[in-house]
Amino acid sequence: MSVSVDAATCTSTPSGIAAPLPVLGRDVTVPLVTGGEVTYAALDYAASAPALQRVWDDVAAYAPYYGSVHRGAGYLSQLSTDLFENSRVAVAEFLDCREGDQVVFTRSTTDSLNLLADALPADCQVFVFETEHHASLLPWRDARVTYLNAPRTPDEAVATLECALADRDPHGPALVCVTGASNVTGELWPVRELAAAAHAHGARIVLDAAQLAPHHPVSVQELDVDWVAFSGHKLYAPFGSGVLAGRSDWLTEAEPYLAGGGASRKVARRADGGVDVEWHTTAARHEAGSPNVIGVYSIASACKALTEAGFDSLVAREQYLIRKVREGLAAVPEVKVLSLFGDDAPRVGVISFVVEGWNSSHFAAALSAEYGIGVRDGLFCAHPLVRTLLGSDPQTQGECGAPEAAPGEKSLNAIRVSFGAGTPDEHVERFVSAVTELVKDGAKWNYRTEEGRCVPAV
Ligand SMILES: Cc1ncc(COP(=O)(O)O)c(C=O)c1O
C-alpha cells in the first residue's frame, strides 16, 4: 500500500519542535450540541491554565504529609514548614531575584498588586498605561495616579513614560506598573527599557508578569525591575496562590497587608489597656493567617517543571503554534486580529480577534457547543485597551444571534484564544478549521441570550 503525503494537509509537528508538556484534562471529552463527544480543546490559558501533570503529581505526593505551617511542633508541621520556605527559595531562583529580595506569597496577581499598592510610601506617584489589565490599573486608590495613553509602538511606550516622568516631582517616591505581555494582544512590552526609564527618573517599577511568566523566563536582575507579580493558576499551578517578589524596603516599612497571627512576632497588652505589636520584618509580615502551603508548593513545582523543560524549547513550540493560528486567521478575510504594536511585534500565545458580522459571544458559544473549543469573549478585564483596539464603545451589549455590529461597523466585544506549554497541535488546528467553517457556513445550531451571554437554545 502506498501513502501519499501532501504538505498542505500534513499536520504532524515538525522535527525540532518539542511535544507539549503533559497537563491534566488532556483526555477529557465534552458533549457537542450537534451530537457526539470530542476531547476538550482548552484554549483559554490566559484566564487559567490547566495544571501540569508534574505539579499534580508533586501535590498528590505531598498531600498525605500535609500539616500546619509555622505553627506545629509535630513532624508533619515541620515538614510542611520546610516545604513552604523552600518554595520561597525555588520561586526566588525561578525569578532570578537579587540577594535580599523578598518573595511574598499571596492569592494571585491581583492580590500581589493590591498588597504593593497598600505598601506605597506616603505621597507616592504611580504611572500606569491605560492598556493594563484592571488588576494593574485599579489598585492604586490612595496614590496620585497618572494614566498614560495607549502607545502604538514599544518605542512610543518608552517615550510616553519618559515624558510623564520628566514632569513629576523628582523628590517624592514614584512607581511605574507595567505588564510584561498583554492579556489581550499577547504582545510583549519593552520591560527592560521601561525599567531603565523609570530608574533614570528615580522611580521604581513593578512588572505584572501574569501573562509573561508562563511563557518566558523572567529575570528580575536582567530586566532590572523592582517587583514582579504573577499568579499560580496561570502558571499551571491552580491551587489559589500568587507571588509578589522584589525589594524588601517598602514592604518592610509598610503596615502589614493583613493583621493577624503569622505576621506578628510579639503581641502584649499595654498598661493603658491597649495592645503593642511587633510585626515581622520578613515576607511573613504580609502573610498573616494560615498559609496555603499546597498552593505555594504547587507554584514552586511549576517553576521547577518549566525550568527543567527549558524555556527555549517551550518558546519554540509556542511560536510554532502562534504561527499556525495567525496564518489560519489571516486566511479568513472576515477575521480582524487586534494588535497594538503591529504584526511583527514579539508575542506570547494570546490572540484576540473580532469576526465581521458576528456577535463575539455568539461566535465563542458556537466554538464551544459545536467544536468543543473553550475560548473567552468579552473585554478581558482590560476595558480601556479593548475599547482603543476596537475603536468602539463597549457599554452596549449586542443581542445574541444578531451581529452586534452591522457590516462595516465596529464590534463591541472580542474573542480571545490563548494557549501554552500543554497545548497539542490538534487543538489549534481544530480551532482554525472551526473559525473557517463557522465564517463560511454559519452556526449549525440556534443560540439565545441568557444573562448577557449566548448559550445554545436547547
Ligand atoms: C496581565 C494580567 N494581569 C493581572 C491579571 C490578574 O490575575 P489574577 O486574576 O490571577 O489575579 C491577569 C488575569 O487575567 C492578567 O492577564
CSV table of N, CA and C and ligand atoms in Angstrom, one decimal, residues 45-48 107-114 131-136 178-184 208-212 229-234 241-242 350 376 380-382 416, ligand 1:
chain,number,residue,atom,x,y,z
A,45,TYR,N,-6.0,29.6,28.1
A,45,TYR,CA,-4.8,29.6,29.1
A,45,TYR,C,-4.6,30.9,29.7
A,46,ALA,N,-4.9,32.0,29.0
A,46,ALA,CA,-4.7,33.3,29.6
A,46,ALA,C,-5.5,33.6,30.8
A,47,ALA,N,-6.7,32.9,30.8
A,47,ALA,CA,-7.5,33.1,32.0
A,47,ALA,C,-7.0,32.2,33.1
A,48,SER,N,-7.0,30.9,32.9
A,48,SER,CA,-6.5,29.9,33.8
A,48,SER,C,-5.9,28.7,33.0
A,107,ARG,N,-2.6,35.6,47.1
A,107,ARG,CA,-3.6,34.7,46.5
A,107,ARG,C,-3.5,34.7,44.9
A,108,SER,N,-2.9,35.8,44.4
A,108,SER,CA,-3.0,36.0,42.9
A,108,SER,C,-2.2,37.3,42.5
A,109,THR,N,-2.2,37.5,41.2
A,109,THR,CA,-1.5,38.8,40.8
A,109,THR,C,-2.3,40.0,41.3
A,110,THR,N,-3.6,39.9,41.3
A,110,THR,CA,-4.5,41.0,41.8
A,110,THR,C,-4.1,41.3,43.2
A,111,ASP,N,-4.0,40.2,44.0
A,111,ASP,CA,-3.7,40.3,45.4
A,111,ASP,C,-2.3,41.0,45.6
A,112,SER,N,-1.4,40.5,44.8
A,112,SER,CA,0.0,41.0,44.9
A,112,SER,C,0.1,42.5,44.6
A,113,LEU,N,-0.6,42.9,43.6
A,113,LEU,CA,-0.5,44.3,43.2
A,113,LEU,C,-1.3,45.2,44.3
A,114,ASN,N,-2.4,44.6,44.8
A,114,ASN,CA,-3.1,45.4,45.9
A,114,ASN,C,-2.2,45.5,47.1
A,131,THR,N,-3.6,50.8,29.0
A,131,THR,CA,-3.7,49.5,28.3
A,131,THR,C,-3.6,48.3,29.3
A,132,GLU,N,-3.4,48.6,30.6
A,132,GLU,CA,-3.2,47.5,31.5
A,132,GLU,C,-4.4,46.7,31.8
A,133,HIS,N,-4.2,45.5,32.3
A,133,HIS,CA,-5.3,44.7,32.9
A,133,HIS,C,-5.8,45.5,34.1
A,134,HIS,N,-7.1,45.3,34.5
A,134,HIS,CA,-7.7,46.1,35.6
A,134,HIS,C,-6.9,45.8,36.9
A,135,ALA,N,-6.3,44.6,37.0
A,135,ALA,CA,-5.5,44.3,38.2
A,135,ALA,C,-4.3,45.2,38.4
A,136,SER,N,-3.8,45.8,37.3
A,136,SER,CA,-2.7,46.7,37.4
A,136,SER,C,-3.2,48.2,37.3
A,178,VAL,N,3.8,48.0,35.0
A,178,VAL,CA,3.7,47.7,33.6
A,178,VAL,C,3.5,46.2,33.4
A,179,THR,N,2.8,45.8,32.3
A,179,THR,CA,2.6,44.4,32.1
A,179,THR,C,3.8,43.9,31.2
A,180,GLY,N,4.1,42.6,31.4
A,180,GLY,CA,5.2,42.0,30.5
A,180,GLY,C,4.6,41.6,29.2
A,181,ALA,N,3.4,41.0,29.2
A,181,ALA,CA,2.8,40.5,28.0
A,181,ALA,C,1.3,40.8,28.1
A,182,SER,N,0.7,41.4,27.1
A,182,SER,CA,-0.7,41.8,27.2
A,182,SER,C,-1.6,40.6,27.2
A,183,ASN,N,-2.6,40.7,28.1
A,183,ASN,CA,-3.6,39.6,28.1
A,183,ASN,C,-4.6,39.8,27.0
A,184,VAL,N,-4.5,40.8,26.2
A,184,VAL,CA,-5.4,41.0,25.1
A,184,VAL,C,-4.7,40.6,23.8
A,208,ASP,N,3.9,43.3,36.0
A,208,ASP,CA,2.8,42.4,36.1
A,208,ASP,C,3.2,41.3,35.1
A,209,ALA,N,3.6,40.2,35.7
A,209,ALA,CA,4.1,39.1,34.8
A,209,ALA,C,3.0,37.9,34.7
A,210,ALA,N,1.8,38.3,35.0
A,210,ALA,CA,0.7,37.3,35.0
A,210,ALA,C,0.7,36.5,33.6
A,211,GLN,N,0.9,37.2,32.5
A,211,GLN,CA,0.9,36.6,31.2
A,211,GLN,C,2.3,36.3,30.7
A,212,LEU,N,3.3,36.9,31.3
A,212,LEU,CA,4.7,36.7,30.8
A,212,LEU,C,5.3,35.4,31.4
A,229,ALA,N,5.0,40.4,39.9
A,229,ALA,CA,3.8,39.8,40.4
A,229,ALA,C,3.3,38.7,39.4
A,230,PHE,N,2.9,37.6,39.9
A,230,PHE,CA,2.3,36.6,39.0
A,230,PHE,C,1.3,35.7,39.7
A,231,SER,N,0.5,34.9,39.0
A,231,SER,CA,-0.5,34.0,39.6
A,231,SER,C,-0.2,32.6,39.4
A,232,GLY,N,-0.4,31.7,40.3
A,232,GLY,CA,-0.1,30.3,40.1
A,232,GLY,C,-1.1,29.7,39.1
A,233,HIS,N,-2.3,30.1,39.1
A,233,HIS,CA,-3.3,29.4,38.2
A,233,HIS,C,-3.1,29.7,36.7
A,234,LYS,N,-2.3,30.7,36.4
A,234,LYS,CA,-1.9,30.9,35.0
A,234,LYS,C,-0.6,30.2,34.7
A,241,SER,N,-2.7,30.3,44.9
A,241,SER,CA,-1.6,31.1,45.4
A,241,SER,C,-1.0,32.0,44.3
A,242,GLY,N,-0.4,33.1,44.7
A,242,GLY,CA,0.3,34.0,43.8
A,242,GLY,C,1.6,34.5,44.4
A,350,VAL,N,-1.4,34.5,23.0
A,350,VAL,CA,-2.7,35.1,23.4
A,350,VAL,C,-3.1,36.0,22.2
A,376,ARG,N,-12.4,32.6,25.2
A,376,ARG,CA,-13.1,33.6,26.0
A,376,ARG,C,-13.6,34.7,25.1
A,380,PHE,N,-12.1,41.2,28.5
A,380,PHE,CA,-10.9,40.6,29.1
A,380,PHE,C,-10.3,41.5,30.3
A,381,CYS,N,-11.2,42.1,31.1
A,381,CYS,CA,-10.7,42.9,32.2
A,381,CYS,C,-9.7,43.9,31.8
A,382,ALA,N,-9.8,44.4,30.6
A,382,ALA,CA,-8.9,45.5,30.1
A,382,ALA,C,-9.7,46.4,29.2
A,416,ARG,N,-11.0,35.8,22.4
A,416,ARG,CA,-9.6,35.6,22.7
A,416,ARG,C,-9.3,34.1,22.7
B,1,LIG,C1,-2.0,40.8,32.6
B,1,LIG,C2,-2.8,40.4,33.8
B,1,LIG,N1,-2.6,40.9,35.0
B,1,LIG,C3,-3.2,40.5,36.1
B,1,LIG,C4,-4.2,39.6,36.0
B,1,LIG,C5,-5.0,39.2,37.2
B,1,LIG,O1,-4.6,37.9,37.6
B,1,LIG,P1,-5.5,37.2,38.7
B,1,LIG,O2,-6.9,37.1,38.3
B,1,LIG,O3,-4.8,35.8,38.8
B,1,LIG,O4,-5.3,38.0,39.9
B,1,LIG,C6,-4.5,39.0,34.8
B,1,LIG,C7,-5.6,38.0,34.7
B,1,LIG,O5,-6.1,37.7,33.6
B,1,LIG,C8,-3.8,39.4,33.6
B,1,LIG,O6,-4.0,38.8,32.4
